[in-house]
Coordinates of N, CA and C in Angstrom, one line a residue:
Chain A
X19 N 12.5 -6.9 -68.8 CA 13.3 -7.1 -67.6 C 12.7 -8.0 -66.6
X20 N 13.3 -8.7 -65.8 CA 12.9 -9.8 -64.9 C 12.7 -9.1 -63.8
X21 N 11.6 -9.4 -62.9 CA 12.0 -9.0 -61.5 C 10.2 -9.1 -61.0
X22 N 10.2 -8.4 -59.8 CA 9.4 -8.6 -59.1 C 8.4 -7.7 -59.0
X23 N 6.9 -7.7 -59.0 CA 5.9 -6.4 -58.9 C 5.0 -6.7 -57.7
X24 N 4.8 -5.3 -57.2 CA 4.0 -5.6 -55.7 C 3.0 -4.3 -56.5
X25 N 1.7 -4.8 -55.8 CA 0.7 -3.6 -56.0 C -0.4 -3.4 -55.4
X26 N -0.9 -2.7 -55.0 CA -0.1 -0.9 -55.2 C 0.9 -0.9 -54.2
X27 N 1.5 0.1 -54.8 CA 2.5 0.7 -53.4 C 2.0 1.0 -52.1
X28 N 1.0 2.0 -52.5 CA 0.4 2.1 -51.0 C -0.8 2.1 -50.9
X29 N -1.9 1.4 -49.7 CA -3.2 0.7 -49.3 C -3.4 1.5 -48.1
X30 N -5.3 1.8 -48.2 CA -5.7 2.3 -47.2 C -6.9 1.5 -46.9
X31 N -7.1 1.1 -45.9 CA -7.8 0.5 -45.5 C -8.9 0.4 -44.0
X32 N -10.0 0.5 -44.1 CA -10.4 0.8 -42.5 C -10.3 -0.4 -41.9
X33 N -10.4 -0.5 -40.3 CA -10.3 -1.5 -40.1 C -11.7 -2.5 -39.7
X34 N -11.1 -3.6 -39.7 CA -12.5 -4.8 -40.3 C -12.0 -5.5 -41.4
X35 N -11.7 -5.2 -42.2 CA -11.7 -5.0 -43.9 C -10.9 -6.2 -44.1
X36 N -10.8 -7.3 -44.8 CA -10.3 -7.8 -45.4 C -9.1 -6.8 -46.6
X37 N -8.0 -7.1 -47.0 CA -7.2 -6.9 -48.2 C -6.2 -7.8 -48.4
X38 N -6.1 -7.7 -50.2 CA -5.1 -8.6 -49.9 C -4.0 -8.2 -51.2
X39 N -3.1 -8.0 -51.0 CA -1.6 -7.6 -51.5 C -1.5 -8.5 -52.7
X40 N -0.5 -7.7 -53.5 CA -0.2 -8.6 -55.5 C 1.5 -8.8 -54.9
X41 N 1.6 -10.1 -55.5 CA 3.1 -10.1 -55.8 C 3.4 -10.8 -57.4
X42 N 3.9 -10.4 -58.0 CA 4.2 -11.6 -59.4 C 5.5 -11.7 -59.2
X43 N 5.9 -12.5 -60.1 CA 7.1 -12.2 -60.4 C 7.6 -13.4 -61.7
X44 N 8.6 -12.6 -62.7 CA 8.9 -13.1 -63.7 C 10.4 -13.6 -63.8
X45 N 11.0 -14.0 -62.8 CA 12.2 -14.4 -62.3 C 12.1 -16.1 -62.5
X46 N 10.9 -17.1 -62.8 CA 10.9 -18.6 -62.7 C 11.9 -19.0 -61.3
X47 N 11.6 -18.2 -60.4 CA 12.0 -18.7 -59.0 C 10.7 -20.1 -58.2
X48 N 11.4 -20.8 -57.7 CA 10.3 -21.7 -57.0 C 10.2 -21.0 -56.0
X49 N 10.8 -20.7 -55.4 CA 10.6 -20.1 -53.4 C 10.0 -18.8 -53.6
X50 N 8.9 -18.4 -52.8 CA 8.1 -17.0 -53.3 C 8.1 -16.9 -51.4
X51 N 8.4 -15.6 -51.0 CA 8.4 -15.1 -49.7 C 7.4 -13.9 -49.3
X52 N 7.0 -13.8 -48.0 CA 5.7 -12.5 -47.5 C 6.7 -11.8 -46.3
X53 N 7.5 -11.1 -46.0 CA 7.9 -10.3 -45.1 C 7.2 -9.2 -44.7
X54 N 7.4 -9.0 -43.7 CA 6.7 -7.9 -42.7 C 7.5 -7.0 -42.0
X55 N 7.3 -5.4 -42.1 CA 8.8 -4.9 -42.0 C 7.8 -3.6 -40.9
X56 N 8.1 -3.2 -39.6 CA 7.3 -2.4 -39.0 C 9.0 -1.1 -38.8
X57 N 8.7 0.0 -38.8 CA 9.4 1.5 -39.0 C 10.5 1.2 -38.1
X58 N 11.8 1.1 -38.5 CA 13.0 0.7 -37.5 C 13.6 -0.3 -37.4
X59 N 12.9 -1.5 -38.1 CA 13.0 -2.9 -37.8 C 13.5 -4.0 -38.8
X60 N 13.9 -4.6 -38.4 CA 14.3 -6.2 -39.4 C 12.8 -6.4 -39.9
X61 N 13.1 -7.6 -40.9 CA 12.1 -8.2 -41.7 C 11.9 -9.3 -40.6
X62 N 10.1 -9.5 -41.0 CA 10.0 -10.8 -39.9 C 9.0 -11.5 -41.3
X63 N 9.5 -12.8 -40.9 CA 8.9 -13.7 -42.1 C 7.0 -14.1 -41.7
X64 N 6.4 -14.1 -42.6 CA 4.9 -14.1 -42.7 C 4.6 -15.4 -43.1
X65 N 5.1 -15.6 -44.4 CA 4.9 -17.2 -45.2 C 5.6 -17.3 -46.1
X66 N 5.9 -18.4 -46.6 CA 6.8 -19.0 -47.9 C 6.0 -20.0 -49.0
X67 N 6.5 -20.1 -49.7 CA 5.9 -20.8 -50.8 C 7.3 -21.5 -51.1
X68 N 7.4 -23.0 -51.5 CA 8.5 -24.0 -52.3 C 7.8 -24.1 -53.8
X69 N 6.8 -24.1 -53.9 CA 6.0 -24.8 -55.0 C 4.9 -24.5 -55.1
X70 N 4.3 -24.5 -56.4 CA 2.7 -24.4 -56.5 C 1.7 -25.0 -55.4
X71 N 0.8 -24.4 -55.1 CA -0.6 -25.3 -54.0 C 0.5 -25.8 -53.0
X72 N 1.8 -24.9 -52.3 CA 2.3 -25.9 -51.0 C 2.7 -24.5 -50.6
X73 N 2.4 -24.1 -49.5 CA 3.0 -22.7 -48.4 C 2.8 -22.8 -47.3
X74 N 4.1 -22.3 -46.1 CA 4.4 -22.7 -44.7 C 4.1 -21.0 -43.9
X75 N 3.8 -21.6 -42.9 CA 4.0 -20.7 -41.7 C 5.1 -20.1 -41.7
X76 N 5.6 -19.1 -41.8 CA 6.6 -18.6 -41.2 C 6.0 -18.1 -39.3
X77 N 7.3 -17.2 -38.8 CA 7.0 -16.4 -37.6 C 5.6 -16.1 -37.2
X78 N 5.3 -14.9 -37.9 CA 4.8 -14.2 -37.3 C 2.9 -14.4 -39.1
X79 N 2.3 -15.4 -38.9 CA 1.4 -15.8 -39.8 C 0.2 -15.9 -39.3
X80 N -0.5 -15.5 -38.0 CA -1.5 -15.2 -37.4 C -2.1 -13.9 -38.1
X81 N -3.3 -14.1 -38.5 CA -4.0 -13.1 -39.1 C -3.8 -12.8 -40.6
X82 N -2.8 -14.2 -41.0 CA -2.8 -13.7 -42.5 C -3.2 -14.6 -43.0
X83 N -3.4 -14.8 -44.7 CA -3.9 -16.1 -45.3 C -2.6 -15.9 -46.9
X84 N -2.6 -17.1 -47.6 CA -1.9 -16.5 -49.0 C -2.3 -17.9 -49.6
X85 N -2.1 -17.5 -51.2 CA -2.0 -19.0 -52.1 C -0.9 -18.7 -52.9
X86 N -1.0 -20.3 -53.7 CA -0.2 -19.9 -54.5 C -0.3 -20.8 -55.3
X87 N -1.1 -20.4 -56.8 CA -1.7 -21.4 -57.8 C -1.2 -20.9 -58.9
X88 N -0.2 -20.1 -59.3 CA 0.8 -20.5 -60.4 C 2.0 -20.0 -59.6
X89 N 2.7 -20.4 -60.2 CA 4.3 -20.4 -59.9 C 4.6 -18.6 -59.7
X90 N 3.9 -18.1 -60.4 CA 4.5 -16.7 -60.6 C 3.8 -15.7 -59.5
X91 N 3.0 -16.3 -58.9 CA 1.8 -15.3 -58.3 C 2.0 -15.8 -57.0
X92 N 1.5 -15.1 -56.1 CA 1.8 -15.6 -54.1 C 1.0 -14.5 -53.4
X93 N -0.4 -14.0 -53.8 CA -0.8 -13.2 -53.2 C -1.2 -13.4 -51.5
X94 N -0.6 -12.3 -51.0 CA -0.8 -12.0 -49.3 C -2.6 -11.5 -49.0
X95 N -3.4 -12.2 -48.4 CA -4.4 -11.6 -47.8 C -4.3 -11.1 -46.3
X96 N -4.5 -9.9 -45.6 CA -4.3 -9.3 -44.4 C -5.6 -9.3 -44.2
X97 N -6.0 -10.2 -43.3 CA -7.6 -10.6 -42.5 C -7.8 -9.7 -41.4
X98 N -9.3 -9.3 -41.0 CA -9.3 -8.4 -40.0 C -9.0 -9.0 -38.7
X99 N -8.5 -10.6 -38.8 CA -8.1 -11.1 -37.5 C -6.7 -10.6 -37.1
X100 N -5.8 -9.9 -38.2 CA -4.5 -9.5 -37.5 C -4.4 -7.8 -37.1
X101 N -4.1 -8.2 -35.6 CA -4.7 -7.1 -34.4 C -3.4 -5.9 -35.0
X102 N -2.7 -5.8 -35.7 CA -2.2 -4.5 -36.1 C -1.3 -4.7 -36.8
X103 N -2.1 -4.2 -38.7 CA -2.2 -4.3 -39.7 C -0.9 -3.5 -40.4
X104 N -0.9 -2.5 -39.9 CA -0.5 -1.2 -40.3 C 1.4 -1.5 -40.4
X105 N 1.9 -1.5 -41.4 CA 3.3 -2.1 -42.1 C 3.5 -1.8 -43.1
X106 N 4.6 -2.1 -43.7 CA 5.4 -1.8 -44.7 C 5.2 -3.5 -45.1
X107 N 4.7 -3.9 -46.4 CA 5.2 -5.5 -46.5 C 5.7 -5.7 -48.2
X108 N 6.6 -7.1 -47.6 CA 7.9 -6.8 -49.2 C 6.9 -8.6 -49.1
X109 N 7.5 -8.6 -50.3 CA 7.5 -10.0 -51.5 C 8.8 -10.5 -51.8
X110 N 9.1 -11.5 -51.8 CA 10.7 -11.7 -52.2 C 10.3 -13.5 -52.8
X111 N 11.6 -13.6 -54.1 CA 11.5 -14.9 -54.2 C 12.9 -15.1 -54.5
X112 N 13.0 -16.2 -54.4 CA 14.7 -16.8 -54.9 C 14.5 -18.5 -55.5
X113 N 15.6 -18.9 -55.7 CA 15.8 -20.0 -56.7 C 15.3 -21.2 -56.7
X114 N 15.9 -21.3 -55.0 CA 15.0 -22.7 -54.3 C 14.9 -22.0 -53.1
X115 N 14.5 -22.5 -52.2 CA 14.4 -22.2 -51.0 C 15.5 -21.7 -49.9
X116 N 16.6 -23.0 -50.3 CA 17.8 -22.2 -49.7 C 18.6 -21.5 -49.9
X117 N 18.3 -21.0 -51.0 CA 19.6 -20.1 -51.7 C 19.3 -18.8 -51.1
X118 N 20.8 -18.2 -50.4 CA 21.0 -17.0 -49.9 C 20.4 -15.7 -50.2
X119 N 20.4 -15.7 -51.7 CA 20.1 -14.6 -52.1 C 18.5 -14.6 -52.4
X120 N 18.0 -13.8 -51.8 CA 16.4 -13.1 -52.4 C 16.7 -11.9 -53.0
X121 N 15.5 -11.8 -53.9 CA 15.4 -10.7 -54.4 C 14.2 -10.1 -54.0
X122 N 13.5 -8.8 -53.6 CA 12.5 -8.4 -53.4 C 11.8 -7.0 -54.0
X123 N 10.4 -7.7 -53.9 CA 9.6 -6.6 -55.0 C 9.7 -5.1 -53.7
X124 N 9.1 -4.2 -54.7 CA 9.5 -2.6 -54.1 C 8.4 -2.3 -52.6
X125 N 7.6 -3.1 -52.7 CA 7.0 -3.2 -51.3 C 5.5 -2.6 -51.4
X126 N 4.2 -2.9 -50.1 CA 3.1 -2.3 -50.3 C 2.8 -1.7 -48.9
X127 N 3.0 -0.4 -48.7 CA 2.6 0.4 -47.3 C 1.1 0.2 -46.9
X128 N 0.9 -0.9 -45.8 CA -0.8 -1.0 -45.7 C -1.0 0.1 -44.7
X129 N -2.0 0.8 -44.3 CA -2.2 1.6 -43.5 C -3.6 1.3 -43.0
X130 N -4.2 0.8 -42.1 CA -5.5 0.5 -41.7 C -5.8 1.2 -40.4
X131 N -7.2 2.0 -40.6 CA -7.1 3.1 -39.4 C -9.2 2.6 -39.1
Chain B
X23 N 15.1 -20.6 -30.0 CA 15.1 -19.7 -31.4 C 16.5 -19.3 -32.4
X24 N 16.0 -18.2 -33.1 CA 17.1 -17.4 -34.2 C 17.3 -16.3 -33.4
X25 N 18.3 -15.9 -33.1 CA 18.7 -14.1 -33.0 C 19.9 -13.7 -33.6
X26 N 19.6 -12.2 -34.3 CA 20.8 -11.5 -34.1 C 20.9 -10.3 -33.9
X27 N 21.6 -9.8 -33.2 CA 22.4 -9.1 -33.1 C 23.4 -7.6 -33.7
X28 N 22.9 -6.7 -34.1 CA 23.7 -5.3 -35.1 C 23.2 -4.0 -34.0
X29 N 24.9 -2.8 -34.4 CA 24.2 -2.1 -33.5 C 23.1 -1.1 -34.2
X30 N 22.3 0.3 -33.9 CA 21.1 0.4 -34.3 C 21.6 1.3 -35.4
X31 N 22.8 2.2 -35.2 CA 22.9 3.1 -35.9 C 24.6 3.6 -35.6
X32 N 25.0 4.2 -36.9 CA 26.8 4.5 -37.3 C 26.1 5.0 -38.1
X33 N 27.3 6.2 -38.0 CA 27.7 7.4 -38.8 C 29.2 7.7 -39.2
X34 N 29.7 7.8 -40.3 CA 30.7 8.0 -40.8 C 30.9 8.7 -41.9
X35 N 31.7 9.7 -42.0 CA 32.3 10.5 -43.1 C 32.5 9.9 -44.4
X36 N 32.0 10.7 -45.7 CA 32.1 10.4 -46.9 C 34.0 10.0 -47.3
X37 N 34.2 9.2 -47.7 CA 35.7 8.5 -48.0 C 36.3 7.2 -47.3
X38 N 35.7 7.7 -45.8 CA 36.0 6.6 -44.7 C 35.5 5.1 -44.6
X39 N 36.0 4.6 -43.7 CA 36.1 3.1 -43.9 C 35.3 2.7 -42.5
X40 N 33.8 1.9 -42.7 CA 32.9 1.4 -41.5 C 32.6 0.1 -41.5
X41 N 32.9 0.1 -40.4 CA 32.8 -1.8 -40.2 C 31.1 -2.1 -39.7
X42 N 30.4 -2.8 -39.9 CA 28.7 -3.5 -39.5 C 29.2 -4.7 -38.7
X43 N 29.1 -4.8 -37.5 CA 29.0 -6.1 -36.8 C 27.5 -6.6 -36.7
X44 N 27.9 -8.0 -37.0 CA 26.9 -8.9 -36.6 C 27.2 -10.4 -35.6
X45 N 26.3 -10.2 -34.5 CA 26.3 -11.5 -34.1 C 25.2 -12.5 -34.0
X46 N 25.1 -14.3 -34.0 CA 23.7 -14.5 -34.1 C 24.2 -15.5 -33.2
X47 N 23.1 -16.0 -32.7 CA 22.5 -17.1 -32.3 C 21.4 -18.0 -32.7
X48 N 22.3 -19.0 -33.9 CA 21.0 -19.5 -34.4 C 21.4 -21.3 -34.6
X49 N 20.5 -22.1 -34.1 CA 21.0 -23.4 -34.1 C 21.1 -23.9 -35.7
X50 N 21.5 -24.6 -35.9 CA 21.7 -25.5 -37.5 C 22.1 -24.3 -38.3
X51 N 22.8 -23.1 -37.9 CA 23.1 -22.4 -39.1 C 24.6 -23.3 -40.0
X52 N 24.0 -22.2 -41.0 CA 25.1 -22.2 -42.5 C 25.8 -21.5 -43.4
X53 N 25.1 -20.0 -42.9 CA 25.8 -19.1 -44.0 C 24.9 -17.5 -43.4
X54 N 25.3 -16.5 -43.6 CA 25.1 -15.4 -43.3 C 25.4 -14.7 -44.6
X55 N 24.1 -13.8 -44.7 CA 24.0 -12.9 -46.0 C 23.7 -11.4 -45.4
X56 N 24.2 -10.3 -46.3 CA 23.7 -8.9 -46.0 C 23.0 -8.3 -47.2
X57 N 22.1 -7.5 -46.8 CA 21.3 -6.8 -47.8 C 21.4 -5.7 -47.3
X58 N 21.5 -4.5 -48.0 CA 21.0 -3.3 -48.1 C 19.7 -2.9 -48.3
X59 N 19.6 -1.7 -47.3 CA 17.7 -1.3 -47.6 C 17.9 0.6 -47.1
X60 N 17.5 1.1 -48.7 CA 17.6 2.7 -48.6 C 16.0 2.5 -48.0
X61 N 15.6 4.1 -47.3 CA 14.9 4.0 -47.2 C 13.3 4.6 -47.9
X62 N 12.4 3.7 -47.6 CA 11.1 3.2 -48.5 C 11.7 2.5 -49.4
X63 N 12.7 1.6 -50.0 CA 12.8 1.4 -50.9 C 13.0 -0.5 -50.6
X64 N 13.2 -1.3 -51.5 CA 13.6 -2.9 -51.0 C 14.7 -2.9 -50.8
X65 N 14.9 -4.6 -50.0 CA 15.9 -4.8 -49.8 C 17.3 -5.6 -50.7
X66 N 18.1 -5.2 -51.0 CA 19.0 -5.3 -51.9 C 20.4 -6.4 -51.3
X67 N 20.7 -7.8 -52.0 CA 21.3 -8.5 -51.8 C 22.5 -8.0 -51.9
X68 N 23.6 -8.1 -50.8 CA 25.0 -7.8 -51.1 C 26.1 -8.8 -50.9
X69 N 25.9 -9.6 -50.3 CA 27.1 -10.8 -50.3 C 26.4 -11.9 -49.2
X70 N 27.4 -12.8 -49.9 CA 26.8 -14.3 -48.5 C 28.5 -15.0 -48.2
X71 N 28.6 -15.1 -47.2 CA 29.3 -16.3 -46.8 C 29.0 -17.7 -45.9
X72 N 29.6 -18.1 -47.0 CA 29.0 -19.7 -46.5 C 30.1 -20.5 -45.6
X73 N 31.5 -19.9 -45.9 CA 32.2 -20.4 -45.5 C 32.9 -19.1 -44.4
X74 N 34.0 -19.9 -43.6 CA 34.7 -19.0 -42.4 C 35.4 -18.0 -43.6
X75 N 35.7 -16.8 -43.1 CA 36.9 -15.6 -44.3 C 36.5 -14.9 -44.8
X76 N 36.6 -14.0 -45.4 CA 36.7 -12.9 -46.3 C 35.8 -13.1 -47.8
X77 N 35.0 -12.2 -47.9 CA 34.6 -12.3 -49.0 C 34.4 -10.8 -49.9
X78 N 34.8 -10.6 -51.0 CA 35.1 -8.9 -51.2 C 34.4 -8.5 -52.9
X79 N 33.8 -7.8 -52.5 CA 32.8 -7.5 -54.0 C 32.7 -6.1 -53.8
X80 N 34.2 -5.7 -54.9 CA 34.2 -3.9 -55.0 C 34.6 -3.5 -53.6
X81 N 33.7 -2.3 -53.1 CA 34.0 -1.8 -52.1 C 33.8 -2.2 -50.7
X82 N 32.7 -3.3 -51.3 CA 32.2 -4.2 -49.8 C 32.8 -5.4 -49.6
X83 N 33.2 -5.6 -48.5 CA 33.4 -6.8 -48.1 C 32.9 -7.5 -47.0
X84 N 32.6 -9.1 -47.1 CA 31.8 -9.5 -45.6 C 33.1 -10.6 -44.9
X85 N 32.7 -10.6 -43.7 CA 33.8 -12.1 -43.2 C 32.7 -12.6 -42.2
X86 N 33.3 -13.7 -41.9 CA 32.0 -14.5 -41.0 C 33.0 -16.2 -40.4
X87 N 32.8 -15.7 -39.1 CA 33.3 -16.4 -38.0 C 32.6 -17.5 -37.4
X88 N 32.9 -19.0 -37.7 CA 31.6 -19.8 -37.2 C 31.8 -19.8 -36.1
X89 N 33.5 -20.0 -35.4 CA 33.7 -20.4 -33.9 C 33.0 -19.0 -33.3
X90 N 33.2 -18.2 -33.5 CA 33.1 -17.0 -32.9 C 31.5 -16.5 -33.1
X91 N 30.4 -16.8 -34.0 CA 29.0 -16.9 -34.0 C 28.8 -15.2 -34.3
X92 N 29.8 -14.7 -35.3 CA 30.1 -13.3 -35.5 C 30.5 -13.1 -36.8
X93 N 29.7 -11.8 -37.5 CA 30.4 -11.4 -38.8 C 30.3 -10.3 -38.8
X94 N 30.8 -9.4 -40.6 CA 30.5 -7.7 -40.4 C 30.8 -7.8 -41.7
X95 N 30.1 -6.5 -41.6 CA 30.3 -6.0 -43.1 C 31.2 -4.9 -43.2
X96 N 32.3 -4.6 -44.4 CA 33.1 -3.8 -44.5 C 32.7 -2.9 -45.7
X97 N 32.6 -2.0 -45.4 CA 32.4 -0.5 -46.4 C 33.5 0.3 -46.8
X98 N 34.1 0.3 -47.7 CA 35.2 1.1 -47.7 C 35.0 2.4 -48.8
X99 N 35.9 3.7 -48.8 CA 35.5 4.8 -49.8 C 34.2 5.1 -49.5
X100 N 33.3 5.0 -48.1 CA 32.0 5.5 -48.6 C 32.0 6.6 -49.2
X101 N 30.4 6.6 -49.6 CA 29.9 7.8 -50.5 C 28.5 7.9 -50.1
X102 N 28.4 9.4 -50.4 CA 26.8 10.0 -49.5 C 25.5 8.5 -49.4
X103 N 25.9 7.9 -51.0 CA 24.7 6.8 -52.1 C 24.6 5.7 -50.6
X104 N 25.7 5.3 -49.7 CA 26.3 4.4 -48.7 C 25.0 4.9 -48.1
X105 N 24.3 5.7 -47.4 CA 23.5 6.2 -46.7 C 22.4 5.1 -46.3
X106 N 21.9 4.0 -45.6 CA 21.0 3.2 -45.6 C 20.7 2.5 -44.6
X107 N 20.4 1.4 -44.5 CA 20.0 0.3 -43.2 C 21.2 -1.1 -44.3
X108 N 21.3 -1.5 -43.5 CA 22.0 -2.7 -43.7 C 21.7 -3.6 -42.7
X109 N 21.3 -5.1 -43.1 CA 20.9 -6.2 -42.5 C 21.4 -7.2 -43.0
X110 N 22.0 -7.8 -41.6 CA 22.8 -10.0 -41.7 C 21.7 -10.7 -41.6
X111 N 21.5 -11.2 -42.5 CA 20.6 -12.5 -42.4 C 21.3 -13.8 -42.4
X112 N 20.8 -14.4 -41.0 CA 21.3 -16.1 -41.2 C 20.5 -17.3 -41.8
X113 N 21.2 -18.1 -42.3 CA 20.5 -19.1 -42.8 C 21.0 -20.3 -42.2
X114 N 19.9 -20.6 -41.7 CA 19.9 -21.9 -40.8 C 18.8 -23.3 -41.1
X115 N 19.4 -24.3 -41.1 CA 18.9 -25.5 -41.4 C 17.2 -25.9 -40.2
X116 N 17.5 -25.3 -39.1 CA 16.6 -25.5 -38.4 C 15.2 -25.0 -38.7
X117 N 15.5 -24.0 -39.5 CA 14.8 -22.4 -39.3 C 13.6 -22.9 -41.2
X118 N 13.7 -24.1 -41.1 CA 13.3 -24.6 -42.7 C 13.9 -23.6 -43.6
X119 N 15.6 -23.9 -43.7 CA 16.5 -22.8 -44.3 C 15.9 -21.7 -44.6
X120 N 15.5 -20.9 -44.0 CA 14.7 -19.5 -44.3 C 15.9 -18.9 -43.3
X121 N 15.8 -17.6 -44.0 CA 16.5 -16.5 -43.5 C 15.9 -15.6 -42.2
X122 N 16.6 -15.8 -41.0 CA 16.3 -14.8 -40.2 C 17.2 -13.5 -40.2
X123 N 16.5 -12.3 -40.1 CA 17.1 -10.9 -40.4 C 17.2 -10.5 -39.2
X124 N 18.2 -9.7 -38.2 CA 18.6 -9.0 -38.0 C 17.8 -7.3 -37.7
X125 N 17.8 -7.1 -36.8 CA 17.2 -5.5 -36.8 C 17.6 -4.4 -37.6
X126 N 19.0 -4.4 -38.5 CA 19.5 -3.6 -39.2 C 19.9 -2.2 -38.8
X127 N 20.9 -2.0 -39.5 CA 21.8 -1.1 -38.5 C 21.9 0.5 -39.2
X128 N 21.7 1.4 -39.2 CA 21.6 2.4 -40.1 C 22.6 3.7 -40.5
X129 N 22.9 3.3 -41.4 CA 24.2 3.8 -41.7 C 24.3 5.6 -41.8
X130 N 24.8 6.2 -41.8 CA 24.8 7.9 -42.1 C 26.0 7.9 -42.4
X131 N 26.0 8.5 -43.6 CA 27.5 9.2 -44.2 C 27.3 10.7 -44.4
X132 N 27.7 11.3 -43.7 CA 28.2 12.6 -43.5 C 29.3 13.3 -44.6
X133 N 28.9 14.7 -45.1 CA 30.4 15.1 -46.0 C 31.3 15.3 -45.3

């Protein structure tokens, strides 16, 4: 079955710490997405990927880092420069970039204390 | 910037019929999408309109107003499963076609 994997579900981390979040996905989508979802709230975009070795700033990308060196993979690093860590974060990719529809993996609860 | 616009929270009885408004303010838009989101769980694609009118898949339907910078989502027959957050995301040319979301609005269906 196609679709998207985030791992682990849920991350504990003290703070300081470097971590950094799994996305795959077996969809052959080009556009690979980092959302940021805080208790109550809309998604706020983190970073995007078009293509291999090329990824943009979204919003809110202070304190984060990501790559993206095969097509399938877009892992999120959460640096101890981002002053509060602690979120719900999803993965999403879609076809090209502008296509409406994303799909997104089941998400990773970071908790840094 | 992007904004939009949903209210925080609606509640409606299992059978009944609930409307999701959304409004945005977003320059170079093009199309408005809704996703569902149970909670802890992802967000789930439910319709796009690209164009002004009606668009109807099963029980849901969306419409979307360019003059008017306004859409909603239509729920009909809910059922307890209806219970979630629901979010408009616009897609705008400005915005390096990336989708801005909405605060999402959270549904309760009651028996």
């Amino acid at each position: 079955d196609g679709g998207i994997t985030q791992s682990p579900k849920y991350l504990f981390r003290k703070e300081g710490q470097n971590v950094t979040l799994s996305c795959e996905q077996n969809l052959n989508h080009d556009a690979m997405y980092w959302y940021r979802q805080d208790p109550g709230q809309g998604l706020r975009l983190i970073y995007y990927s078009q293509i291999v070795n090329d990824f943009q700033k979204g919003d809110i990308a202070e304190g984060y880092s990501v790559s993206r060196e095969k097509k399938e993979s877009f892992p999120l690093t959460v640096t101890s420069a981002q002053k509060n860590p602690t979120a719900f974060y999803l993965c999403a990719s879609s076809i090209w970039r502008e296509a409406p529809e994303q799909y997104f993996g089941p998400g990773t609860r970071l908790t840094v204390t | 910037g992007q904004s939009l616009e949903q209210p925080s929270e609606v509640t409606a009885v299992e059978g009944a019929i609930v409307q999701i408004n959304c409004t945005y303010q977003t320059s170079g838009f093009y199309g408005l999408s809704w996703y569902q989101q149970h909670d802890g769980g992802a967000p789930t694609f439910l319709s796009y309109n690209g164009l002004d009118g009606l668009e109807e898949t099963g029980r849901f339907s969306s419409f979307l107003s360019r003059s008017d910078s306004y859409g909603y989502l239509l729920l009909q027959e809910l059922q307890m499963k209806d219970s979630a957050s629901y979010f408009c995301a616009a897609a705008s040319n400005n915005a390096g076609n990336m989708l801005t979301f909405g605060g999402g609005t959270r549904l309760m269906v009651k028996p």
